[in-house]
CSV table of C-alpha atoms and ligand atoms in Angstrom, one decimal:
chain,number,residue,atom,x,y,z
A,1325,MET,CA,-0.1,-0.2,-0.1
A,1326,GLU,CA,3.1,2.1,0.7
A,1327,LYS,CA,4.7,2.1,-2.6
A,1328,LYS,CA,1.5,3.2,-4.2
A,1329,ILE,CA,0.6,5.7,-2.3
A,1330,ASN,CA,4.2,7.1,-3.1
A,1331,GLU,CA,3.5,6.2,-6.9
A,1332,ILE,CA,0.7,8.5,-6.8
A,1333,LEU,CA,3.2,11.2,-4.5
A,1334,ASN,CA,5.5,11.1,-7.3
A,1335,ALA,CA,3.2,11.5,-9.8
A,1336,LEU,CA,1.2,14.0,-8.8
A,1337,LYS,CA,5.1,15.5,-7.9
A,1338,ASN,CA,4.7,16.9,-11.8
A,1339,VAL,CA,2.0,18.7,-11.5
A,1340,TYR,CA,2.7,22.1,-10.2
A,1341,ASP,CA,0.9,25.4,-9.7
A,1342,PRO,CA,2.0,27.6,-12.7
A,1343,GLU,CA,1.3,30.8,-10.2
A,1344,LEU,CA,2.5,29.5,-6.3
A,1345,GLY,CA,5.7,28.0,-8.8
A,1346,LYS,CA,5.8,24.2,-6.8
A,1347,ASP,CA,4.2,20.9,-7.0
A,1348,VAL,CA,1.1,19.9,-5.6
A,1349,VAL,CA,2.6,17.6,-3.2
A,1350,SER,CA,5.5,19.9,-1.5
A,1351,LEU,CA,2.5,22.8,-1.4
A,1352,GLY,CA,0.7,20.0,0.8
A,1353,MET,CA,-2.0,20.4,-1.6
A,1354,ILE,CA,-2.7,16.9,-1.5
A,1355,SER,CA,-4.5,14.1,0.9
A,1356,ASP,CA,-6.9,11.7,2.3
A,1357,ILE,CA,-5.4,9.3,-0.3
A,1358,LYS,CA,-7.3,6.3,-1.3
A,1359,ILE,CA,-7.0,3.0,-3.1
A,1360,CYS,CA,-9.8,0.5,-3.8
A,1361,ASP,CA,-8.3,-2.3,-6.6
A,1362,ASN,CA,-7.6,0.3,-9.7
A,1363,THR,CA,-9.1,3.2,-8.4
A,1364,VAL,CA,-7.2,5.7,-6.9
A,1365,SER,CA,-9.2,9.0,-5.2
A,1366,PHE,CA,-7.8,12.1,-3.0
A,1367,ARG,CA,-8.5,15.1,-2.0
A,1368,PHE,CA,-6.7,18.7,-4.3
A,1369,THR,CA,-7.4,21.1,-1.6
A,1370,LEU,CA,-6.7,24.6,-3.4
A,1371,THR,CA,-5.1,28.2,-1.4
A,1372,THR,CA,-8.5,29.7,-2.4
A,1373,PRO,CA,-12.2,28.6,-3.8
A,1374,ALA,CA,-12.1,31.7,-6.7
A,1375,CYS,CA,-8.6,29.4,-8.5
A,1376,PRO,CA,-8.4,30.3,-12.1
A,1377,LEU,CA,-6.9,26.9,-12.5
A,1378,ARG,CA,-9.2,25.0,-11.1
A,1379,GLU,CA,-10.1,22.8,-14.1
A,1380,HIS,CA,-6.3,22.8,-15.4
A,1381,LEU,CA,-5.5,21.4,-12.4
A,1382,LYS,CA,-8.0,19.3,-11.6
A,1383,ARG,CA,-7.1,16.9,-15.1
A,1384,LYS,CA,-3.7,17.6,-14.9
A,1385,ALA,CA,-3.8,15.6,-11.1
A,1386,GLU,CA,-6.2,12.9,-12.8
A,1387,GLU,CA,-3.9,13.0,-16.1
A,1388,ALA,CA,-0.9,12.7,-13.5
A,1389,VAL,CA,-2.4,9.7,-11.7
A,1390,LYS,CA,-3.6,7.7,-14.8
A,1391,SER,CA,-0.5,7.5,-16.5
A,1392,ILE,CA,0.7,4.6,-13.6
A,1393,PRO,CA,0.2,1.0,-15.5
A,1394,TRP,CA,-2.4,0.0,-12.1
A,1395,VAL,CA,-4.6,2.9,-12.0
A,1396,GLU,CA,-7.9,2.9,-14.1
A,1397,ASN,CA,-10.3,5.5,-12.1
A,1398,VAL,CA,-8.3,8.6,-10.5
A,1399,ASN,CA,-12.0,10.5,-8.2
A,1400,VAL,CA,-10.3,14.0,-7.3
A,1401,ILE,CA,-12.2,15.7,-4.6
A,1402,MET,CA,-12.0,19.8,-5.5
A,1403,ASP,CA,-11.2,21.8,-2.4
A,1404,ALA,CA,-9.7,25.0,-1.3
A,1405,ARG,CA,-8.9,26.4,2.2
A,1406,VAL,CA,-7.7,30.2,2.4
A,1407,ARG,CA,-5.2,31.3,4.3
A,1408,SER,CA,-5.1,34.8,6.3
A,1409,ARG,CA,-2.6,36.9,5.5
A,1410,MET,CA,-3.3,39.0,8.6
A,1411,THR,CA,-0.6,38.3,11.9
A,1412,SER,CA,-1.1,41.0,14.3
A,1413,PRO,CA,-4.0,39.5,16.4
A,1414,GLU,CA,-4.6,43.4,17.3
A,1415,LYS,CA,-5.5,44.0,14.0
A,1416,LYS,CA,-7.3,41.1,13.1
A,1417,ILE,CA,-11.1,41.0,12.7
A,1418,LYS,CA,-12.5,37.4,13.9
A,1419,GLY,CA,-13.0,35.1,11.4
A,1420,VAL,CA,-12.7,37.7,8.7
A,1421,LYS,CA,-9.4,35.8,6.9
A,1422,ASN,CA,-8.2,38.4,4.5
A,1423,ILE,CA,-9.6,43.0,4.0
A,1424,ILE,CA,-9.1,43.7,0.5
A,1425,ILE,CA,-9.9,47.8,-0.4
A,1426,VAL,CA,-11.0,49.1,-3.3
A,1427,VAL,CA,-9.5,52.5,-3.8
A,1428,SER,CA,-9.7,55.0,-7.0
A,1429,GLY,CA,-8.2,58.5,-6.7
A,1430,LYS,CA,-12.4,60.4,-8.3
A,1431,GLY,CA,-15.5,59.7,-7.6
A,1432,GLY,CA,-16.9,58.7,-10.3
A,1433,VAL,CA,-14.9,56.2,-12.0
A,1434,GLY,CA,-17.1,52.9,-10.8
A,1435,LYS,CA,-14.9,52.2,-7.1
A,1436,SER,CA,-18.4,51.6,-5.9
A,1437,THR,CA,-20.0,49.4,-8.3
A,1438,VAL,CA,-16.6,47.3,-8.8
A,1439,ALA,CA,-16.5,46.8,-4.7
A,1440,LEU,CA,-19.5,45.1,-5.2
A,1441,ASN,CA,-19.3,43.2,-8.1
A,1442,LEU,CA,-16.1,41.7,-7.1
A,1443,ALA,CA,-17.7,40.9,-3.4
A,1444,ILE,CA,-20.4,38.5,-5.6
A,1445,ALA,CA,-17.7,37.3,-8.0
A,1446,LEU,CA,-16.3,35.9,-5.0
A,1447,LYS,CA,-19.7,34.7,-3.5
A,1448,LYS,CA,-20.2,32.8,-6.7
A,1449,LEU,CA,-16.7,31.2,-6.9
A,1450,ASP,CA,-18.1,29.4,-3.9
A,1451,SER,CA,-15.4,31.8,-1.4
A,1452,LYS,CA,-17.2,33.5,1.8
A,1453,ALA,CA,-16.8,37.7,0.8
A,1454,GLY,CA,-18.6,40.5,2.6
A,1455,LEU,CA,-18.6,44.0,1.8
A,1456,LEU,CA,-17.6,46.9,3.9
A,1457,ASP,CA,-19.1,50.5,2.6
A,1458,GLY,CA,-16.8,52.7,4.1
A,1459,ASP,CA,-17.4,55.9,1.4
A,1460,VAL,CA,-17.9,58.4,4.5
A,1461,TYR,CA,-18.1,60.5,2.2
A,1462,GLY,CA,-20.9,58.8,-0.4
A,1463,PRO,CA,-21.8,55.7,0.6
A,1464,THR,CA,-23.7,54.3,-2.6
A,1465,LEU,CA,-23.0,51.3,-1.6
A,1466,SER,CA,-25.9,51.3,1.0
A,1467,ILE,CA,-28.2,52.3,-2.4
A,1468,MET,CA,-26.5,50.1,-4.5
A,1469,GLY,CA,-27.3,47.1,-2.0
A,1470,LYS,CA,-30.1,47.5,-0.9
A,1471,THR,CA,-31.1,45.7,1.7
A,1472,LYS,CA,-34.9,44.5,3.2
A,1473,ALA,CA,-33.3,43.9,6.8
A,1474,PRO,CA,-31.2,47.2,8.2
A,1475,PRO,CA,-29.0,46.1,10.2
A,1476,LEU,CA,-29.5,44.5,13.7
A,1477,VAL,CA,-27.6,44.8,17.0
A,1478,LYS,CA,-27.4,41.6,19.1
A,1479,GLU,CA,-27.5,41.5,22.7
A,1480,GLU,CA,-23.3,41.7,23.0
A,1481,GLU,CA,-24.0,45.1,21.4
A,1482,LYS,CA,-22.4,43.5,18.3
A,1483,ILE,CA,-23.9,44.8,14.5
A,1484,VAL,CA,-25.2,42.0,12.8
A,1485,PRO,CA,-25.2,43.2,9.1
A,1486,PRO,CA,-27.7,42.2,6.8
A,1487,LEU,CA,-27.4,40.0,3.9
A,1488,TYR,CA,-27.1,41.5,0.2
A,1489,TYR,CA,-27.1,38.5,-2.1
A,1490,GLY,CA,-25.4,36.7,0.5
A,1491,ILE,CA,-22.5,37.9,1.2
A,1492,PRO,CA,-23.5,40.2,4.6
A,1493,ILE,CA,-22.9,43.9,3.5
A,1494,LEU,CA,-22.3,47.6,5.9
A,1495,SER,CA,-23.0,50.5,5.0
A,1496,ILE,CA,-21.9,53.8,6.9
A,1497,GLY,CA,-25.4,55.1,5.1
A,1498,PHE,CA,-27.3,52.8,7.1
A,1499,MET,CA,-26.3,54.4,10.2
A,1500,THR,CA,-26.7,57.7,8.4
A,1501,ASN,CA,-29.6,60.4,7.0
A,1502,PRO,CA,-28.4,60.4,4.0
A,1503,ASN,CA,-29.7,63.7,3.7
A,1504,GLN,CA,-28.2,64.8,5.8
A,1505,ALA,CA,-24.7,66.6,5.3
A,1506,VAL,CA,-22.4,64.8,8.1
A,1507,VAL,CA,-18.8,66.8,7.9
A,1508,TRP,CA,-16.2,63.8,8.9
A,1509,ARG,CA,-13.8,65.0,10.8
A,1510,GLY,CA,-10.7,62.9,10.9
A,1511,PRO,CA,-11.0,61.1,14.2
A,1512,MET,CA,-14.6,60.8,13.4
A,1513,VAL,CA,-13.8,58.6,10.7
A,1514,HIS,CA,-11.6,56.6,12.9
A,1515,THR,CA,-14.2,55.7,14.8
A,1516,ALA,CA,-16.8,55.4,12.2
A,1517,TYR,CA,-14.4,52.7,10.9
A,1518,ARG,CA,-13.6,51.1,14.5
A,1519,GLN,CA,-16.9,50.5,14.8
A,1520,MET,CA,-18.0,49.6,11.5
A,1521,LEU,CA,-15.1,46.6,11.4
A,1522,PHE,CA,-14.2,45.6,15.4
A,1523,ASP,CA,-18.2,45.8,16.5
A,1524,VAL,CA,-19.6,43.5,13.7
A,1525,GLU,CA,-20.4,39.4,13.7
A,1526,TRP,CA,-19.3,39.4,10.4
A,1527,GLY,CA,-18.7,35.6,10.7
A,1528,GLU,CA,-16.1,33.8,8.8
A,1529,LEU,CA,-15.4,35.2,5.7
A,1530,ASP,CA,-12.2,34.3,3.3
A,1531,TYR,CA,-12.7,37.7,2.1
A,1532,LEU,CA,-13.7,41.0,2.7
A,1533,ILE,CA,-14.4,43.4,0.4
A,1534,ILE,CA,-13.3,47.3,1.7
A,1535,ASP,CA,-15.2,50.5,-0.8
A,1536,LEU,CA,-12.8,54.3,0.6
A,1537,PRO,CA,-13.7,57.0,-0.5
A,1538,PRO,CA,-11.3,58.3,-3.2
A,1539,GLY,CA,-8.2,59.5,-3.1
A,1540,THR,CA,-5.4,59.5,-0.2
A,1541,GLY,CA,-7.0,61.8,2.7
A,1542,ASP,CA,-8.1,60.4,6.4
A,1543,PRO,CA,-10.5,57.5,5.4
A,1544,LEU,CA,-6.9,55.5,3.9
A,1545,ILE,CA,-4.6,56.4,6.3
A,1546,SER,CA,-7.4,55.1,9.1
A,1547,ILE,CA,-7.8,51.7,7.5
A,1548,THR,CA,-4.0,50.7,7.1
A,1549,GLN,CA,-4.3,52.3,10.9
A,1550,LEU,CA,-6.8,50.1,12.4
A,1551,ILE,CA,-6.1,46.4,9.8
A,1552,GLU,CA,-3.9,44.6,8.0
A,1553,LEU,CA,-4.9,45.0,4.8
A,1554,SER,CA,-3.9,41.7,2.2
A,1555,GLY,CA,-3.7,44.2,-0.3
A,1556,ALA,CA,-5.6,46.9,-2.3
A,1557,VAL,CA,-7.5,47.0,-5.9
A,1558,LEU,CA,-7.4,50.3,-7.5
A,1559,ILE,CA,-9.3,51.8,-10.4
A,1560,THR,CA,-8.6,53.9,-12.9
A,1561,THR,CA,-10.6,54.7,-15.8
A,1562,PRO,CA,-8.7,55.2,-19.1
A,1563,GLN,CA,-7.6,58.6,-19.4
A,1564,GLU,CA,-4.1,59.7,-18.4
A,1565,VAL,CA,-4.9,62.8,-17.0
A,1566,SER,CA,-6.7,60.7,-15.0
A,1567,ILE,CA,-4.4,58.6,-13.3
A,1568,ALA,CA,-2.4,60.9,-11.0
A,1569,ASP,CA,-4.7,60.4,-8.4
A,1570,VAL,CA,-5.3,56.7,-8.3
A,1571,ARG,CA,-0.8,56.6,-8.8
A,1572,ARG,CA,-0.8,58.8,-5.3
A,1573,ALA,CA,-3.1,56.6,-4.1
A,1574,GLY,CA,-1.2,53.2,-5.0
A,1575,ASN,CA,2.3,55.0,-3.7
A,1576,PHE,CA,1.0,55.8,-0.8
A,1577,LEU,CA,0.1,51.9,-0.2
A,1578,LYS,CA,3.1,50.6,-1.1
A,1579,LYS,CA,5.5,52.8,1.8
A,1580,MET,CA,2.4,51.5,4.3
A,1581,ASN,CA,3.0,47.9,2.3
A,1582,VAL,CA,0.2,46.8,1.4
A,1583,PRO,CA,0.7,45.1,-2.1
A,1584,ILE,CA,-1.5,46.5,-5.1
A,1585,LEU,CA,-3.2,42.9,-6.3
A,1586,SER,CA,-5.0,44.7,-9.2
A,1587,ILE,CA,-6.1,47.4,-11.2
A,1588,VAL,CA,-9.2,48.1,-12.8
A,1589,GLU,CA,-9.5,50.6,-16.3
A,1590,ASN,CA,-13.3,50.7,-15.7
A,1591,MET,CA,-15.8,51.9,-18.8
A,1592,SER,CA,-12.4,51.0,-20.8
A,1593,ASP,CA,-15.0,50.4,-24.3
A,1594,PHE,CA,-18.6,50.4,-25.4
A,1595,ILE,CA,-19.7,46.9,-26.4
A,1596,CYS,CA,-23.6,47.9,-28.7
A,1597,PRO,CA,-25.8,45.0,-27.2
A,1598,HIS,CA,-27.1,44.9,-30.8
A,1599,CYS,CA,-23.7,44.6,-33.5
A,1600,LYS,CA,-21.8,43.8,-30.4
A,1601,LYS,CA,-19.3,45.8,-31.8
A,1602,ASN,CA,-16.6,47.3,-29.7
A,1603,THR,CA,-16.1,51.4,-29.2
A,1604,LYS,CA,-13.4,52.4,-27.4
A,1605,LEU,CA,-14.6,55.0,-24.7
A,1606,PHE,CA,-11.5,57.1,-23.6
A,1607,GLU,CA,-8.0,57.7,-25.6
A,1608,GLY,CA,-5.2,56.7,-23.4
A,1609,LYS,CA,-4.0,54.1,-22.1
A,1610,GLY,CA,-4.7,54.3,-17.9
A,1611,GLY,CA,-4.6,51.1,-16.8
A,1612,GLU,CA,-1.4,50.0,-18.9
A,1613,ILE,CA,0.8,52.3,-17.4
A,1614,LEU,CA,-0.3,52.0,-14.2
A,1615,ALA,CA,0.0,48.8,-14.1
A,1616,LYS,CA,3.5,48.8,-15.3
A,1617,GLU,CA,4.3,51.5,-12.4
A,1618,PHE,CA,2.6,49.0,-9.9
A,1619,ASP,CA,4.4,45.7,-11.6
A,1620,VAL,CA,0.8,44.2,-12.1
A,1621,ASP,CA,0.6,41.6,-14.5
A,1622,GLU,CA,-3.0,42.3,-16.3
A,1623,VAL,CA,-5.3,45.1,-17.0
A,1624,ILE,CA,-8.7,44.3,-16.1
A,1625,ARG,CA,-10.4,46.2,-18.3
A,1626,ILE,CA,-14.6,46.5,-18.1
A,1627,PRO,CA,-16.5,48.0,-20.5
A,1628,PHE,CA,-19.1,50.0,-20.2
A,1629,ASP,CA,-22.9,48.4,-19.9
A,1630,PRO,CA,-26.3,50.9,-19.6
A,1631,LEU,CA,-27.0,47.1,-17.7
A,1632,LEU,CA,-24.6,47.4,-15.3
A,1633,THR,CA,-26.0,51.0,-14.8
A,1634,GLY,CA,-29.5,50.4,-14.7
A,1635,LEU,CA,-29.1,46.8,-12.6
A,1636,SER,CA,-27.4,49.4,-10.1
A,1637,GLU,CA,-30.6,51.9,-9.5
A,1638,GLU,CA,-32.4,49.0,-8.8
A,1639,GLY,CA,-29.9,47.4,-6.1
A,1640,ILE,CA,-29.5,44.0,-8.2
A,1641,PRO,CA,-26.1,42.8,-8.6
A,1642,LEU,CA,-24.7,42.2,-13.2
A,1643,LEU,CA,-24.1,38.7,-12.1
A,1644,GLU,CA,-27.2,37.8,-10.8
A,1645,GLU,CA,-28.8,38.7,-13.7
A,1646,VAL,CA,-26.6,38.3,-16.3
A,1647,LYS,CA,-23.9,35.8,-16.5
A,1648,GLU,CA,-22.4,35.6,-19.8
A,1649,SER,CA,-21.5,39.1,-20.8
A,1650,PRO,CA,-18.5,40.9,-21.3
A,1651,ALA,CA,-18.8,43.3,-17.8
A,1652,SER,CA,-19.9,39.4,-15.8
A,1653,SER,CA,-16.8,37.9,-17.0
A,1654,SER,CA,-14.8,41.2,-16.0
A,1655,PHE,CA,-16.1,40.9,-12.5
A,1656,ILE,CA,-15.4,37.4,-12.8
A,1657,ARG,CA,-11.4,37.1,-14.2
A,1658,LEU,CA,-11.1,39.9,-11.2
A,1659,ALA,CA,-12.4,38.1,-8.9
A,1660,GLN,CA,-10.0,34.8,-9.5
A,1661,LYS,CA,-6.6,37.7,-10.1
A,1662,VAL,CA,-7.3,38.8,-7.3
A,1663,ALA,CA,-8.0,35.9,-5.2
A,1664,SER,CA,-4.9,33.9,-6.8
A,1665,LYS,CA,-3.1,36.9,-5.9
A,1666,ILE,CA,-3.3,36.6,-2.3
A,1667,SER,CA,-2.5,32.4,-2.1
A,1668,VAL,CA,0.5,33.9,-4.0
A,1669,LEU,CA,1.9,36.3,-1.8
A,1670,LEU,CA,1.0,34.0,1.0
A,1671,ASN,CA,3.4,31.4,-0.4
A,1672,PRO,CA,6.2,32.7,-1.5
A,1673,ASP,CA,9.3,30.9,-2.5
B,28,LIG,P1,-17.3,55.6,-7.7
B,28,LIG,O1,-17.9,54.7,-6.2
B,28,LIG,O2,-16.0,55.6,-8.1
B,28,LIG,O3,-18.2,56.9,-7.4
B,28,LIG,P2,-20.0,54.3,-8.9
B,28,LIG,O4,-19.4,52.6,-8.6
B,28,LIG,O5,-21.1,55.1,-7.8
B,28,LIG,O6,-18.6,55.3,-8.9
B,28,LIG,O7,-20.2,54.5,-10.5
B,28,LIG,C1,-20.5,55.8,-10.9
B,28,LIG,C2,-22.1,55.6,-11.6
B,28,LIG,O8,-21.3,54.8,-12.7
B,28,LIG,C3,-22.7,54.8,-11.4
B,28,LIG,O9,-24.5,54.8,-12.2
B,28,LIG,C4,-22.7,53.4,-11.7
B,28,LIG,O10,-24.1,52.4,-12.3
B,28,LIG,C5,-22.2,53.6,-13.3
B,28,LIG,N1,-21.0,52.8,-14.0
B,28,LIG,C6,-20.0,52.4,-13.3
B,28,LIG,N2,-19.2,51.9,-13.5
B,28,LIG,C7,-20.4,51.8,-15.1
B,28,LIG,C8,-20.0,50.5,-16.2
B,28,LIG,N3,-18.5,50.2,-16.2
B,28,LIG,N4,-20.6,50.7,-17.2
B,28,LIG,C9,-21.9,51.0,-17.0
B,28,LIG,N5,-22.3,51.7,-15.9
B,28,LIG,C10,-21.7,51.7,-14.7
């Protein structure tokens, strides 16, 4: 039996995870090997359910084991366990493994839209995701992420966020009067963030997405002080004039040791719903320039999709309505990229 198990492990050592740069056995991804006559079954635990290479790795593992002469059937049980990047206990949120901030230089570039759809895409890829609207100056997620129930306060004084399409969501807009002007001073932002992060029953989450106000003001500083972040997603539009502020935010994050996980270029093109012709909406290579500067290998381009605007108004996430469209595919690709980048950061060479 031991000989056969070694044979299987040796075969699986030929299966490489190209993103993590090691074979799947050395990465500790293989367990529960069972042999019954000529049938082999084992568990293959990925570092994230949102792994873009999931099907590829499964197929490679099956092929590798099937290449052993006595093996006739292979049964791979795919599984995933997301690890946490948080190390300092005082900056940890109970149950939350990774926190990702969504940042832009200016308002109106689609930051909240991306934050919401990223959380939904992660959920669609079987991860446990949550969403926090930390845009104190313009909390649009309380409108986009319309929920039936207001946040409840439990006996232990913890806020229980309502569920929005299965993801816990909390917005500063749930707590303030949307028509009343609140002058957010630095210490107030800090206190509000502390409450929305630590006094909330977030439950078990693989990824908590935080939508921050644009720019490099008090909110960004507070959030980097309060919690340990797994990384940031930078949102820009293609115009090169719009990237100066995003660059500033990115440079600040770099200085604070917050990795840039992805660069999103929103509203890159318009794909005509009738003739499918792709028209570039703006000149410029904003995303490409930032990706080079921040060493990000792929720009995620999200086309302008009128359906996305309409659904946002109604509080419906695009991925709940349209599974296959250029914009929904971009959100899935973004979720996969973000999740796999975190896995890579957690598994350094
Ligand atoms: P921000 O958070 O950067 O201020 P929002 O996410 O609130 O921006 O987006 C501003 C407006 O643009 C919203 O009405 C939203 O529905 C719309 N929008 C954002 N991205 C797209 C897109 N790719 N296609 C169509 N409409 C979009």
